[in-house]
Structure formats: structure tokens, C-alpha cells
mmCIF file of C-alpha atoms and ligand atoms in Angstrom:
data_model
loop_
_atom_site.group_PDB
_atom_site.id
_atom_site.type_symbol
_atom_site.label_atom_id
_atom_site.label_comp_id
_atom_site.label_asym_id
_atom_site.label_seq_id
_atom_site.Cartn_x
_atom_site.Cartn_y
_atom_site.Cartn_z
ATOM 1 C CA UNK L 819 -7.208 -14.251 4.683
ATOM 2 C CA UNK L 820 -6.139 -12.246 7.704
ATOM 3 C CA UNK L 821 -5.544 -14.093 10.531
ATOM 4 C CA UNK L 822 -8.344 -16.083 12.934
ATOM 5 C CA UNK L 823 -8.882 -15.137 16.480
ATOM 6 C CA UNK L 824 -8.588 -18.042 17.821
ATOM 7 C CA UNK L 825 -6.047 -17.099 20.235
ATOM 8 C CA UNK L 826 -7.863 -16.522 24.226
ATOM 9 C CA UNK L 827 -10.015 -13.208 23.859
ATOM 10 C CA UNK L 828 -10.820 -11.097 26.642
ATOM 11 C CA UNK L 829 -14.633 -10.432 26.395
ATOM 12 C CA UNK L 830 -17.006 -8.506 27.796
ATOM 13 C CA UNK L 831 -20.813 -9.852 27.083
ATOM 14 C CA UNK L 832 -23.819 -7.298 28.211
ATOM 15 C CA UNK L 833 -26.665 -9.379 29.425
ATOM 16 C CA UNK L 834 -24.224 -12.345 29.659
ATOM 17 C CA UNK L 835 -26.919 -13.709 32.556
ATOM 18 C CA UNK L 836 -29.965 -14.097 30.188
ATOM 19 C CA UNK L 837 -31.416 -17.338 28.201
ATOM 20 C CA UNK L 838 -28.672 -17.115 25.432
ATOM 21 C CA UNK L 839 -25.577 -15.793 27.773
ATOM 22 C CA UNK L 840 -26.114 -18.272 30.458
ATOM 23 C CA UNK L 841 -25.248 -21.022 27.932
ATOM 24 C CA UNK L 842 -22.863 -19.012 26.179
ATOM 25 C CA UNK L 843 -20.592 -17.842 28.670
ATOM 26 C CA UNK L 844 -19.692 -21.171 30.486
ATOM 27 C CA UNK L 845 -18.971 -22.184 26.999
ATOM 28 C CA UNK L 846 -16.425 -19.436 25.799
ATOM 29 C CA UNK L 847 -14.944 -20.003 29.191
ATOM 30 C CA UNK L 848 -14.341 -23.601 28.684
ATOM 31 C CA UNK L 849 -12.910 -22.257 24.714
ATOM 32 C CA UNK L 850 -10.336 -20.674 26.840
ATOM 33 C CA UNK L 851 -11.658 -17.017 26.979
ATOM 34 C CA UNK L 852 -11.393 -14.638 29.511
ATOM 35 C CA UNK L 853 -15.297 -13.442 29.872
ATOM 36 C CA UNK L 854 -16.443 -10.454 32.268
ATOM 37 C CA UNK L 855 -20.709 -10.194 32.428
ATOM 38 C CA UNK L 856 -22.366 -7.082 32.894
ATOM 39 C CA UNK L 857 -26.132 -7.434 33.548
ATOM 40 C CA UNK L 858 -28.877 -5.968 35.522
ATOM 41 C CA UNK L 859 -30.037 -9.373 36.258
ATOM 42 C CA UNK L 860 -33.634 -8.731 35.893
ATOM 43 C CA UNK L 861 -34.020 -12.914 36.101
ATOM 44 C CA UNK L 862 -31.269 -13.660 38.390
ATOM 45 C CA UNK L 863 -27.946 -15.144 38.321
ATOM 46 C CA UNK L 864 -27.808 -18.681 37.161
ATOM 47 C CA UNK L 865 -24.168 -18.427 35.819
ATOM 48 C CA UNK L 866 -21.665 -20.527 38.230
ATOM 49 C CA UNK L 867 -19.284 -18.461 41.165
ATOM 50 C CA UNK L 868 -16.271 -18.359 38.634
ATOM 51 C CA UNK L 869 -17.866 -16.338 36.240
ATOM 52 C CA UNK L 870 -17.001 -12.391 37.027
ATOM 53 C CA UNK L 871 -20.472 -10.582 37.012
ATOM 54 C CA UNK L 872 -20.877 -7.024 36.811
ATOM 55 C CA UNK L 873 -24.282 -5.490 38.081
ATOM 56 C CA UNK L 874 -24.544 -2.329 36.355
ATOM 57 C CA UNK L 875 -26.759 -0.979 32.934
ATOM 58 C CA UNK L 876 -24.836 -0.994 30.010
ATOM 59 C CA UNK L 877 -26.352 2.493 29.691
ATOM 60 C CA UNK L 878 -23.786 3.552 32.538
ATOM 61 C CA UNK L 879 -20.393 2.148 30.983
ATOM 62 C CA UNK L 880 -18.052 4.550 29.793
ATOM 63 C CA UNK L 881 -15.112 4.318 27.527
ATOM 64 C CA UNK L 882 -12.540 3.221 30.678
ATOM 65 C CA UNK L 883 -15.153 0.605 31.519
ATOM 66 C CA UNK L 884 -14.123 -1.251 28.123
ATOM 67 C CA UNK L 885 -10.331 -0.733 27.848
ATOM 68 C CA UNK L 886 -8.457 -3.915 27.876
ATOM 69 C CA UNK L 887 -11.389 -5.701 26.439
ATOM 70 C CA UNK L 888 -10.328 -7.429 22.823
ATOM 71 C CA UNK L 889 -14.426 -8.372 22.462
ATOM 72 C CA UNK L 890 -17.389 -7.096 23.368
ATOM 73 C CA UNK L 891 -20.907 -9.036 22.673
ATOM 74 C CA UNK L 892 -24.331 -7.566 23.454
ATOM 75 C CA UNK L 893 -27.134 -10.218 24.424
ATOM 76 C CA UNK L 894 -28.841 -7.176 26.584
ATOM 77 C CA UNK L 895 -32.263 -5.248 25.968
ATOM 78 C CA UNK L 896 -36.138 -6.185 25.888
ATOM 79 C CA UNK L 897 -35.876 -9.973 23.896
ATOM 80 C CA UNK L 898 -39.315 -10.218 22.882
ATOM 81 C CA UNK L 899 -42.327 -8.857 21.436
ATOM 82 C CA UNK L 900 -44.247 -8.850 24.809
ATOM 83 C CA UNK L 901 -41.830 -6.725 26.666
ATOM 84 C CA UNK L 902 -41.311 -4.571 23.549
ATOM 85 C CA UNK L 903 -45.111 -4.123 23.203
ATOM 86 C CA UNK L 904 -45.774 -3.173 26.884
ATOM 87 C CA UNK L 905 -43.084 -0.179 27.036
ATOM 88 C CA UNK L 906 -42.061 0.790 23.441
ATOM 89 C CA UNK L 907 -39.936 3.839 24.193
ATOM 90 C CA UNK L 908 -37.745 1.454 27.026
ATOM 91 C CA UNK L 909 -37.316 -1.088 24.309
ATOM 92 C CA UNK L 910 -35.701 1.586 21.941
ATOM 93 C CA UNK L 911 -33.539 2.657 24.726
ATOM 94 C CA UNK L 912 -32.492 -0.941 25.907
ATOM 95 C CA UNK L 913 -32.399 -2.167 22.090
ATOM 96 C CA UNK L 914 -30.818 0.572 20.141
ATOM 97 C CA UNK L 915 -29.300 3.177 21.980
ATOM 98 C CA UNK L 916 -27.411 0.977 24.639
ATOM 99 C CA UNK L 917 -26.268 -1.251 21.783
ATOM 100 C CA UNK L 918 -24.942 1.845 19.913
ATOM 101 C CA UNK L 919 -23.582 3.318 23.191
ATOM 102 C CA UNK L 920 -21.743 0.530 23.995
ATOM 103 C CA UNK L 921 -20.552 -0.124 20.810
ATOM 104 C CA UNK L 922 -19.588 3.602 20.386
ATOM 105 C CA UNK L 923 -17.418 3.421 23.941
ATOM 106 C CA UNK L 924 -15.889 0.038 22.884
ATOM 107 C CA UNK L 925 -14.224 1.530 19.707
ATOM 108 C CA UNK L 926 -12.943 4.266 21.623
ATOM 109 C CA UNK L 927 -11.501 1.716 24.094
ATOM 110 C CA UNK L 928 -9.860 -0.005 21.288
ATOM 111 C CA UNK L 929 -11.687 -2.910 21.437
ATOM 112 C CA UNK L 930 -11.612 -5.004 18.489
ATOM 113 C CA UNK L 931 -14.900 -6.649 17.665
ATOM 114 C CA UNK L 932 -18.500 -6.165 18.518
ATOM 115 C CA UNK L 933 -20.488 -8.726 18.078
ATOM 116 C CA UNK L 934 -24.263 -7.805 18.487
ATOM 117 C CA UNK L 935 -27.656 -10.105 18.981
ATOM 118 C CA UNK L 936 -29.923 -9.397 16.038
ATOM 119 C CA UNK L 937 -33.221 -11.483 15.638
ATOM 120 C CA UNK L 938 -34.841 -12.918 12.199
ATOM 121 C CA UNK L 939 -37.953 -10.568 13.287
ATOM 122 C CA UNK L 940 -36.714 -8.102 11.190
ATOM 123 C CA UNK L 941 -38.090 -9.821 8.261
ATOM 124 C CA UNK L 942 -41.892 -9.724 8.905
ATOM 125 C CA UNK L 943 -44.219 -11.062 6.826
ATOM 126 C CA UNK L 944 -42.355 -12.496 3.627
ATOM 127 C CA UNK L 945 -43.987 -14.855 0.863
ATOM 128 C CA UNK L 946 -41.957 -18.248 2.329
ATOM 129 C CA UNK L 947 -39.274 -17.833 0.002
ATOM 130 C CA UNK L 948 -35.551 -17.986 1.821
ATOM 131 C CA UNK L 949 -34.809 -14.649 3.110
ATOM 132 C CA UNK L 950 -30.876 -13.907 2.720
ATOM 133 C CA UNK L 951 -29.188 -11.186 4.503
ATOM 134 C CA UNK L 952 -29.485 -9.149 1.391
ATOM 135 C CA UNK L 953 -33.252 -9.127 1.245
ATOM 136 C CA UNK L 954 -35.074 -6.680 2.302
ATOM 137 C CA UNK L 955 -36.672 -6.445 5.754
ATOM 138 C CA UNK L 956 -39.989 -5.266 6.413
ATOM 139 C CA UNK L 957 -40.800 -4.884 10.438
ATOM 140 C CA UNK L 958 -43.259 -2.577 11.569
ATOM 141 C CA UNK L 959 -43.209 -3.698 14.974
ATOM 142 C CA UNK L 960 -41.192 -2.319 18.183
ATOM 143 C CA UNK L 961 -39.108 -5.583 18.955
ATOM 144 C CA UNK L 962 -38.416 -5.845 14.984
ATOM 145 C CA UNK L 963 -37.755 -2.341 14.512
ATOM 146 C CA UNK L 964 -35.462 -1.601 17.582
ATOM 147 C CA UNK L 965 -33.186 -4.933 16.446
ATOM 148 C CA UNK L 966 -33.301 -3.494 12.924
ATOM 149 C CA UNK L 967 -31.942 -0.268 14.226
ATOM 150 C CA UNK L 968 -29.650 -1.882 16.930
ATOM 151 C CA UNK L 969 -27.181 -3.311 14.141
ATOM 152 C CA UNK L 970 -27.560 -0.963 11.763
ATOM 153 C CA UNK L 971 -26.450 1.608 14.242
ATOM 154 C CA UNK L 972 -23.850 -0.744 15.485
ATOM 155 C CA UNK L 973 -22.660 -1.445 11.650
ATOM 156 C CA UNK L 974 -21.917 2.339 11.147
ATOM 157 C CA UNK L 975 -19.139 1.808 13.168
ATOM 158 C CA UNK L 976 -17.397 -1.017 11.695
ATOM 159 C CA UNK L 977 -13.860 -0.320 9.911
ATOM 160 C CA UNK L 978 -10.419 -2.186 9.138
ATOM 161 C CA UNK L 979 -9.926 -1.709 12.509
ATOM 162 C CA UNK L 980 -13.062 -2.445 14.544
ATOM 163 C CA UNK L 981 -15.014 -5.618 13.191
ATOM 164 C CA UNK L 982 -18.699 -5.489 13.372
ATOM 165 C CA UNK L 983 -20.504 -8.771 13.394
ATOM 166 C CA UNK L 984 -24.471 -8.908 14.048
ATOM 167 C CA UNK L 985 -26.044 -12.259 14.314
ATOM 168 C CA UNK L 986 -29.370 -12.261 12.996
ATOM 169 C CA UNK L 987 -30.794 -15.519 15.191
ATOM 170 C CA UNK L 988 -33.984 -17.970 14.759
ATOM 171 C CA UNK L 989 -35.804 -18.341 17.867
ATOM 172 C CA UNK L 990 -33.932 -19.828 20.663
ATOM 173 C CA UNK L 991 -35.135 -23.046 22.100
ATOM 174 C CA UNK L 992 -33.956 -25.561 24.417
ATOM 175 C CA UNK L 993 -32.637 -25.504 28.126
ATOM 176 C CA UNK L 994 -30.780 -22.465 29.917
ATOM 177 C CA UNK L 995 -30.073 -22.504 33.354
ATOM 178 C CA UNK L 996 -31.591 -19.087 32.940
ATOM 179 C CA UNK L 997 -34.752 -20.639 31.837
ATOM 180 C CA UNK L 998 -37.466 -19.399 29.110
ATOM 181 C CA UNK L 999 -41.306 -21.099 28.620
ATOM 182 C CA UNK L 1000 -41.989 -18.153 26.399
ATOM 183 C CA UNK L 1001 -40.253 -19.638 22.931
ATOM 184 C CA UNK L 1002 -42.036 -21.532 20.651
ATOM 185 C CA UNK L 1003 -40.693 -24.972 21.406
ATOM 186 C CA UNK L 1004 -40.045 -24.414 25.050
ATOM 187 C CA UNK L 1005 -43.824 -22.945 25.109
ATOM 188 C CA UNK L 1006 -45.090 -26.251 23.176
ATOM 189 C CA UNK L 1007 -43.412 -28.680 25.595
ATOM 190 C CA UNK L 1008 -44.098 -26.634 28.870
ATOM 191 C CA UNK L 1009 -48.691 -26.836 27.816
ATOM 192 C CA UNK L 1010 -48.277 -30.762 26.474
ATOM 193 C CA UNK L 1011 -46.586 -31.572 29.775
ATOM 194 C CA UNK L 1012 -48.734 -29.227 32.105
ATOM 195 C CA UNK L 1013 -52.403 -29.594 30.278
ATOM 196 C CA UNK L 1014 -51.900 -32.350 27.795
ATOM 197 C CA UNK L 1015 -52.813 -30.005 24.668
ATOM 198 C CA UNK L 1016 -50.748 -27.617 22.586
ATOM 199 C CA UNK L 1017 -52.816 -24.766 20.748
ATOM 200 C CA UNK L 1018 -51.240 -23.661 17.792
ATOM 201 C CA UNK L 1019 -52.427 -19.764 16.375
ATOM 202 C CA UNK L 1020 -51.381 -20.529 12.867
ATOM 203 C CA UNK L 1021 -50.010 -23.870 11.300
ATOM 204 C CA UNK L 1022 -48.485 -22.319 8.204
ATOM 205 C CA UNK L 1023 -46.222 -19.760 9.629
ATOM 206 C CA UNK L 1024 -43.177 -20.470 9.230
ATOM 207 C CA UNK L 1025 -40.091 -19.551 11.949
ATOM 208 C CA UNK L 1026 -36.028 -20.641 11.898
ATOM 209 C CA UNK L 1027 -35.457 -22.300 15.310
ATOM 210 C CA UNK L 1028 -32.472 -22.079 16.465
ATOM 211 C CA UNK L 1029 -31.137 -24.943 19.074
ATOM 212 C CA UNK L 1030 -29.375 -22.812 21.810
ATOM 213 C CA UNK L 1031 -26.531 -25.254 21.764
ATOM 214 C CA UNK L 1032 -26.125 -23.650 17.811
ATOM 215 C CA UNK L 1033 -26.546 -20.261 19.080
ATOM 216 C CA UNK L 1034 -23.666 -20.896 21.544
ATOM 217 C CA UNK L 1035 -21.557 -22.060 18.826
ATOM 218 C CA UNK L 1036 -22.536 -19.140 16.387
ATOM 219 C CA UNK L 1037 -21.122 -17.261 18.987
ATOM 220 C CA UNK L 1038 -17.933 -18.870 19.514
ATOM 221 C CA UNK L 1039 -17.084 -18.949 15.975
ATOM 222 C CA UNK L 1040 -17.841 -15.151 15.814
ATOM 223 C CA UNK L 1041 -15.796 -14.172 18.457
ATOM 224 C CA UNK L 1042 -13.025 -17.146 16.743
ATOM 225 C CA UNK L 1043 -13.589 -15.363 13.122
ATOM 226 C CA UNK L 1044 -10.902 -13.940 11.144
ATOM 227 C CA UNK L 1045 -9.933 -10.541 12.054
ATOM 228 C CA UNK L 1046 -11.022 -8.532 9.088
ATOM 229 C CA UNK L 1047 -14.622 -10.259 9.445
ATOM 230 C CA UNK L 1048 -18.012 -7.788 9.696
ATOM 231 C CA UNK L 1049 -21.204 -8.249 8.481
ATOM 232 C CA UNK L 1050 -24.661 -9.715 9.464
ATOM 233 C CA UNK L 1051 -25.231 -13.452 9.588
ATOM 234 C CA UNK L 1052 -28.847 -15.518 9.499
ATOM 235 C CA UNK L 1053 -28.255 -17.614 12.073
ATOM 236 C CA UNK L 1054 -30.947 -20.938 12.234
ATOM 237 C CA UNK L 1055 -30.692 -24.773 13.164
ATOM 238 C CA UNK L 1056 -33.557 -24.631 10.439
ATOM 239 C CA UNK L 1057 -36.691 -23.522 9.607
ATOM 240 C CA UNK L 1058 -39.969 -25.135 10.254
ATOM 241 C CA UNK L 1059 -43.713 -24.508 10.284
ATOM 242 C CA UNK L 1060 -45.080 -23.747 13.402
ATOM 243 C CA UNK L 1061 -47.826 -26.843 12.618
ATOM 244 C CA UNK L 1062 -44.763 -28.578 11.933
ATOM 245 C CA UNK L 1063 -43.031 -27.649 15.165
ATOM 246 C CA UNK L 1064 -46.441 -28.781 17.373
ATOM 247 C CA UNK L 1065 -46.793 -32.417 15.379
ATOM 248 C CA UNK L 1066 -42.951 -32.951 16.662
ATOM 249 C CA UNK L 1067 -43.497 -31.823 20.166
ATOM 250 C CA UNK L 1068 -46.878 -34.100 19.923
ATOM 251 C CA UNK L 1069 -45.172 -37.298 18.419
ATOM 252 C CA UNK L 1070 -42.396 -36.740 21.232
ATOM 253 C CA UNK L 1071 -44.612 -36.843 24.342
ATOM 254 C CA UNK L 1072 -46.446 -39.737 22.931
ATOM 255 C CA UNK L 1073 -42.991 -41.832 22.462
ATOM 256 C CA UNK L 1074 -40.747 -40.753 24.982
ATOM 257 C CA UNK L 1075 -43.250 -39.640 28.180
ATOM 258 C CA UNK L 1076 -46.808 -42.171 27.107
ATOM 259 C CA UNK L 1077 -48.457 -39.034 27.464
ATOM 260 C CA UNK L 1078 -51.051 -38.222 24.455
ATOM 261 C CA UNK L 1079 -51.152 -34.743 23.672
ATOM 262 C CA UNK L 1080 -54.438 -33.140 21.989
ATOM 263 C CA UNK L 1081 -53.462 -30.415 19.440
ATOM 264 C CA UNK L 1082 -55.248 -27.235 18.673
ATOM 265 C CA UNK L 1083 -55.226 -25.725 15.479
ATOM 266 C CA UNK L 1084 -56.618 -21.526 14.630
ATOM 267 C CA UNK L 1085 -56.325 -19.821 11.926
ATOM 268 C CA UNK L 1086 -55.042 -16.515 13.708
ATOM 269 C CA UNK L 1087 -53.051 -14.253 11.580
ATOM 270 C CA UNK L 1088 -49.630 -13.638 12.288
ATOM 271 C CA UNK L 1089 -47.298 -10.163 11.645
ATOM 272 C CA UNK L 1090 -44.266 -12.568 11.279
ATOM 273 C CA UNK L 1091 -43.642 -15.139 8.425
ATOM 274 C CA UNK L 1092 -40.063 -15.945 7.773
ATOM 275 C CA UNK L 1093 -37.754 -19.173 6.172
ATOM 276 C CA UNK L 1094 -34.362 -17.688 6.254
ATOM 277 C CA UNK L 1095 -30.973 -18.623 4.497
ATOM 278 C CA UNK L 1096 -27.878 -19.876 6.529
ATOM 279 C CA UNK L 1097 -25.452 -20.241 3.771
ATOM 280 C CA UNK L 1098 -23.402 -17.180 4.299
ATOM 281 C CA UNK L 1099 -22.766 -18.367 8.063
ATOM 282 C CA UNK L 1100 -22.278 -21.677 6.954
ATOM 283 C CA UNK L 1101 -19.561 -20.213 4.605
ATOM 284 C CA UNK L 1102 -17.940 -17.355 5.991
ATOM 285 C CA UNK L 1103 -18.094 -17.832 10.030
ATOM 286 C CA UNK L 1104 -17.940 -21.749 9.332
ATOM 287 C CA UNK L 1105 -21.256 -22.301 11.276
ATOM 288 C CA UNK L 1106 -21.934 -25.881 11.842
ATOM 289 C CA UNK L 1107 -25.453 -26.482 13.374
ATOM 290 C CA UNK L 1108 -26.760 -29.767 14.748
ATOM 291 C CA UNK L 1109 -29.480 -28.781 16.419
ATOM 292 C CA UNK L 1110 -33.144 -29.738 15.902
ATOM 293 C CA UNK L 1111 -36.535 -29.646 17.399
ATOM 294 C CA UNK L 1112 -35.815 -33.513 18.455
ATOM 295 C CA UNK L 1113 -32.231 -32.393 19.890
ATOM 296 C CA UNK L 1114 -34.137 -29.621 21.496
ATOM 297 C CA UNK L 1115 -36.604 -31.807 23.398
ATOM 298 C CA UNK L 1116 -34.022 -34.139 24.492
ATOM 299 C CA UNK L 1117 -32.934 -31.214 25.968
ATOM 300 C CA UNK L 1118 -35.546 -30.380 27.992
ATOM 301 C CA UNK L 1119 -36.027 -33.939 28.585
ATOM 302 C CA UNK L 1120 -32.721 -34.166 30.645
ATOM 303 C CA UNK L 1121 -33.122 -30.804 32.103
ATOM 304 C CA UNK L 1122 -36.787 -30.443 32.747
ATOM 305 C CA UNK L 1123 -39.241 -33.458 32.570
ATOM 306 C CA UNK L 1124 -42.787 -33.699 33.816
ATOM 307 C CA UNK L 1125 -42.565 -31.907 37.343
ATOM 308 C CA UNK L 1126 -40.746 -29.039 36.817
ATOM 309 C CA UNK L 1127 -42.375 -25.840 38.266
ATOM 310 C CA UNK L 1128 -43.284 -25.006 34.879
ATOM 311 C CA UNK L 1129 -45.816 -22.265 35.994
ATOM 312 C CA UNK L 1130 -43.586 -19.911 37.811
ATOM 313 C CA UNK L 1131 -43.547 -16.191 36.923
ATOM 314 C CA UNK L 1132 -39.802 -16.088 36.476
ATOM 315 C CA UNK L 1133 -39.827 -17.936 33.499
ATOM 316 C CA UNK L 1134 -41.545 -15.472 31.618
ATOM 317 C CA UNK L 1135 -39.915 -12.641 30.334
ATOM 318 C CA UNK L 1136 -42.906 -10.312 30.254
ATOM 319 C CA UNK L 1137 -44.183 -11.502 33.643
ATOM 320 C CA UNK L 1138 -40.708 -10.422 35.170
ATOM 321 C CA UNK L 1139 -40.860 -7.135 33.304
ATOM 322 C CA UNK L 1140 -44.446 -6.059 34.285
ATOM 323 C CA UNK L 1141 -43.310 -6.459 38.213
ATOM 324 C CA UNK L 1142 -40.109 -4.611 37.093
ATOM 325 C CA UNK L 1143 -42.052 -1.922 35.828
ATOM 326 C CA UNK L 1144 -44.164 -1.922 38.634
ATOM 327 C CA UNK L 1145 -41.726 -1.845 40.989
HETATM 328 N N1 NAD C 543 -34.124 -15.727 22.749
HETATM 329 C C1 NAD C 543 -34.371 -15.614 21.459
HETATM 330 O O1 NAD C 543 -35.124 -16.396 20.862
HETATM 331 C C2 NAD C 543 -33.711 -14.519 20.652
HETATM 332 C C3 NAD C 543 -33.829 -14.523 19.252
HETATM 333 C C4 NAD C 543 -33.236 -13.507 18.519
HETATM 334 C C5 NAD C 543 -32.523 -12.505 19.181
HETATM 335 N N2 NAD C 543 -32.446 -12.516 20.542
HETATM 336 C C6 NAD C 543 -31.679 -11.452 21.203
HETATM 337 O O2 NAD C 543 -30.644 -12.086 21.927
HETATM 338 C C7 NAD C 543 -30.385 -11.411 23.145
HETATM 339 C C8 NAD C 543 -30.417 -12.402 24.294
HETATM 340 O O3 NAD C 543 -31.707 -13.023 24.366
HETATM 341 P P1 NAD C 543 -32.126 -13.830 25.657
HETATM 342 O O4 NAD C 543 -33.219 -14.744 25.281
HETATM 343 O O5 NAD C 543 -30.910 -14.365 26.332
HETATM 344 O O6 NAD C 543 -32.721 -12.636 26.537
HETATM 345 P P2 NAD C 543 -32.984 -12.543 28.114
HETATM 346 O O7 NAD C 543 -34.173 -11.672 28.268
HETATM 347 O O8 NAD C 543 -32.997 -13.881 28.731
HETATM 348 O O9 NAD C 543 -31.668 -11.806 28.651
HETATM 349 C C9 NAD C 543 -31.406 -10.453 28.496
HETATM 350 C C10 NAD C 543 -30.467 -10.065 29.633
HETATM 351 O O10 NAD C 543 -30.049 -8.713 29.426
HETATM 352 C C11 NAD C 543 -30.062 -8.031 30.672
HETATM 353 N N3 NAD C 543 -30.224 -6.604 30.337
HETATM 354 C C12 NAD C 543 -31.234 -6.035 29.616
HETATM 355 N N4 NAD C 543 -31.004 -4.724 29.439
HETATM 356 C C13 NAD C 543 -29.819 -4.458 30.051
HETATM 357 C C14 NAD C 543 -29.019 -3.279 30.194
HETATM 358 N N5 NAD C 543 -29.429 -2.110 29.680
HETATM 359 N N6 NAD C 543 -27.856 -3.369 30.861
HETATM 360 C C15 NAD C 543 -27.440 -4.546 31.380
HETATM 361 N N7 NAD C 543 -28.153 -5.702 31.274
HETATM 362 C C16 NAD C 543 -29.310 -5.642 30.626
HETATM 363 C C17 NAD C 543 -31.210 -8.657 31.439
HETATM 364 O O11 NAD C 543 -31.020 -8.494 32.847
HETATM 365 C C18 NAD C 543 -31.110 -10.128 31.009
HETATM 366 O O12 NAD C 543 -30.291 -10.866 31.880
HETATM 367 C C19 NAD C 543 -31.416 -10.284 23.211
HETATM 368 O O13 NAD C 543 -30.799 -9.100 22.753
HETATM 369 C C20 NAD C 543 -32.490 -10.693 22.240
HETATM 370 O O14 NAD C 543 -33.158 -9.582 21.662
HETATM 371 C C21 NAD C 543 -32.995 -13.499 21.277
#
């Protein structure tokens, strides 16, 4: 087995300031790695003063930008289905051909791994059953399609010299200081606080969460993974049911806040049904999650609570982008 790179890595993450990188990057910092952001900080900077941020699109990096770099991990682009709805062509641009550009520049610069942010949306609609990274995926929607695209264009690069590693992850949940409402548990826990209801679309769809605490670690033990490691890894604390999901978040408010929360169920159909496999993860990158939907809400619990300013427009991803696009 060729050697682990456990060793400090210098690392460069694009969109190291969003939901994900803002947990990340303090993290791989306190690992002992040397971490540079670039981001166009469309949400702000919420990463402390001794983190080294770069304002700039990843669009606009050459191959000098990336020499001396031994990582490089992408977190940038449009990370939803709103945003990727609302401008289509950006979302291709931001998703798949800054992903492949930067990928493209760091092999010339002779960095050594790229490590890219995939979602589970690339599997659509699928019949429950586990979805490995060998099954087929079947997205016919922007977000889905421009991830697809993203690592596969980022894949085509990998060799014996230039590892490859795309993380396929559940939905993200929990605190960031770069924070999101728009995620399924985060959404659930913002309306129960604020109007003492959730509304769930469709009980019976079924989604991998992934605590952001595991998605930091996932990470960490990519960028710590034997050298001659590529490949694309489901990445999940586990999967639930969206009715599932909305009974926790209920049950929670009623024992840890006194607070009893009304729940909503429709029967609206849904382009995305997924339970996906962790094993190879588990196995090859040694990923270890803990993370639940109660971990999750503890979370929030010590971060959040009742009076946060739940309602403000810049915890929304698509609310940012619209004045973005505006502007
Ligand atoms: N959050 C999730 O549930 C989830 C799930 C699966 C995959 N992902 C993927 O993980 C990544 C991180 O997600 P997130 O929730 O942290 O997203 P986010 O929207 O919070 O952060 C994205 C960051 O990238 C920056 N950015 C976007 N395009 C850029 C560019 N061209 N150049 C430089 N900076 C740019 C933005 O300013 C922002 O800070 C995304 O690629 C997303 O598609 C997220």
C-alpha cells in the first residue's frame, strides 16, 4: 500500500468560505495543514483572521497560481438546485468548467491530489435500493447534471501521478459559521422554531444526510489517503426518510425546547429519491461517521436556539444569488 499522506499538506480549497469549507478549513488547520482559500465570498467571510483568503474566481487561476500546492479541493460553484435552476448556463460554468479548469492547471502545477465536492443528486429517482458508486446515475436536472459532469471531467485527469478523489456527499446539515436554513434538517429546525410547524412535500423520499462534522472528516481523511488513492466515494452519516427526518426534528423540540411542533404532510412528487452505500468509504478512505439527525440538532442547539435571526436573506443561498445576479 503506497504510503499515507499524513504528513502536513499544503492545500489550496476553492470556495473554502462556504457552508462545508468554513468547517473544514479550521479543521485541516488544526490537522496541521497549511490551507490557502480562494473564494468570491458571495456570503461573506466567517473563517477566523489566520486563515489566508484569496478573493479571486477560480475561473481566473492559472497554472503559477497552483505551484507549490501538494492539494487542491474544490467546494466552489452553484450548491443547490435553486441557484442551478435560476441560471443554468452559470451553474455549468461554476460547476463543471471551473472544476475542470482548476483541476487541469493543478496537474500542470504538479500538484498531487484533487479532491472535488460531488453530491448524491446525481442519482435521481432510484427504486430505494442502496445506490453504490457503481450504479448507475440518472439526473436530468442542472445541479445533478453539472456535479455529474464536474467529476467526471475532473476523473479524466487522474494518473499514477495525480490522484483524483470526488466525494459524492448526502446533504449537509448542522451548524457553519457560514450558515445555511436551506438543507433539509437545518430547514426543519429553522420553521418548528420560527412558526411551530414543519411541512413536509413527501414523507417517503428518501435522502443520505450527512452531519457536517462527517463531511469535515471525509475530507481530512481524503486529503490523509494513501498516495495512489482515486476514485469516487458515497459519502453519508446515513440515510433517512424525509417523514423520518421531520418526526426527529418534531420529537426534539418537544423534549429539549417544550415547544410542540404541528407537522404537515403532502404528497408532492419529488425528482430525487436516493439511499446510498458508504461501504467503499468506510473501507478504502477509512471514513468513520458519527453523525446523526440528533447530533445534528444538538448542533444547532448550541449554536443557534430559539432567537436566532433565522429569517435573514443571507442564509439562503438562492436569496444571495438572485441579488448577485441582480447586481
Ligand atoms: N451543502 C450540501 O448539502 C452539499 C451536498 C453535496 C455537495 N455539495 C457541494 O459541496 C460544495 C460546497 O457546498 P457548500 O454548502 O459549502 O456551498 P456554499 O454555497 O456555502 O459555498 C460555495 C462557496 O464557493 C464560492 N464560489 C462559488 N463559485 C466560485 C468561483 N467560481 N470561484 C471562487 N469561489 C467561488 C462561493 O463564494 C461560496 O463561498 C459545493 O460544490 C456543493 O455543490 C454540497
Amino acid at each position: 500500500m503506497p504510503s499515507s499522506t499524513n504528513t502536513k499538506q499544503r492545500i489550496l480549497v476553492a470556495g473554502g468560505a462556504g457552508f462545508v469549507g468554513s468547517r473544514l478549513v479550521p479543521e485541516l488547520m488544526t490537522a496541521g495543514h497549511e490551507v490557502t482559500v480562494v473564494d468570491l465570498l458571495w456570503f461573506g467571510n466567517h473563517l477566523g483572521k489566520d486563515v489566508n483568503v484569496i478573493i479571486r474566481d477560480v475561473m481566473d487561476l492559472r497554472t503559477e497560481d497552483l505551484k507549490g500546492y501538494d492539494q487542491v479541493i474544490f467546494l466552489a460553484g452553484l450548491s443547490n438546485d435553486p441557484m442551478a435552476n435560476l441560471a443554468p448556463a452559470l451553474n455549468y460554468v461554476h460547476n463543471v468548467a471551473a472544476a475542470a479548469h482548476l483541476a487541469h492547471a493543478a496537474k500542470a502545477a504538479g500538484v498531487k491530489r484533487y479532491i472535488y465536492a460531488e453530491s448524491c443528486a446525481v442519482y435521481g429517482y432510484t427504486d430505494n435500493s442502496l445506490s453504490t458508486e457503481e450504479d448507475g446515475t440518472v439526473c436530468f436536472y442542472p445541479y445533478g447534471i453539472s456535479k455529474l459532469c464536474g467529476g467526471l471531467a475532473v476523473s479524466s485527469l487522474a494518473d499514477k501521478n495525480f490522484s483524483v478523489i470526488r466525494l459524492r456527499m448526502g446533504t449537509v446539515c448542522g451548524y457553519s459559521p457560514r450558515m445555511r436554513f436551506d438543507l433539509l434538517v437545518n430547514t426543519l429546525y429553522k420553521t418548528a422554531m420560527m412558526e411551530g410547524k414543519v411541512t413536509v412535500n413527501n414523507p417517503e423520499i428518501w435522502r443520505p444526510v450527512l452531519a457536517i462534522e462527517d463531511a469535515a472528516h471525509a475530507y481530512i481523511q481524503a486529503v490523509e489517503a494513501p498516495e495512489g488513492i482515486s476514485g469516487t466515494y458515497n459519502v453519508g452519516s446515513d440515510n433517512y426518510t424525509v417523514g423520518n427526518v421531520a418526526e426527529v426534528v418534531v420529537d426534539h423540540l418537544k423534549a429539549r425546547h417544550g415547544k410542540t411542533v404541528e407537522l404537515v404532510i403532502n404528497k408532492v412528487p419529488d425528482v430525487r429519491n436516493y439511499r446510498v452505500s458508504t461501504e467503499k468509504a468506510k473501507r478504502e478512505l477509512m471514513f468513520a461517521p458519527t453523525g446523526s439527525i440528533e447530533t445534528i440538532l444538538a448542533g444547532l442547539d448550541l449554536h443557534v436556539g430559539p432567537s436566532f435571526p433565522f429569517e435573514e436573506d443571507r442564509f439562503y443561498n438562492i436569496r444571495v444569488f438572485k441579488k448577485l445576479l441582480g447586481a
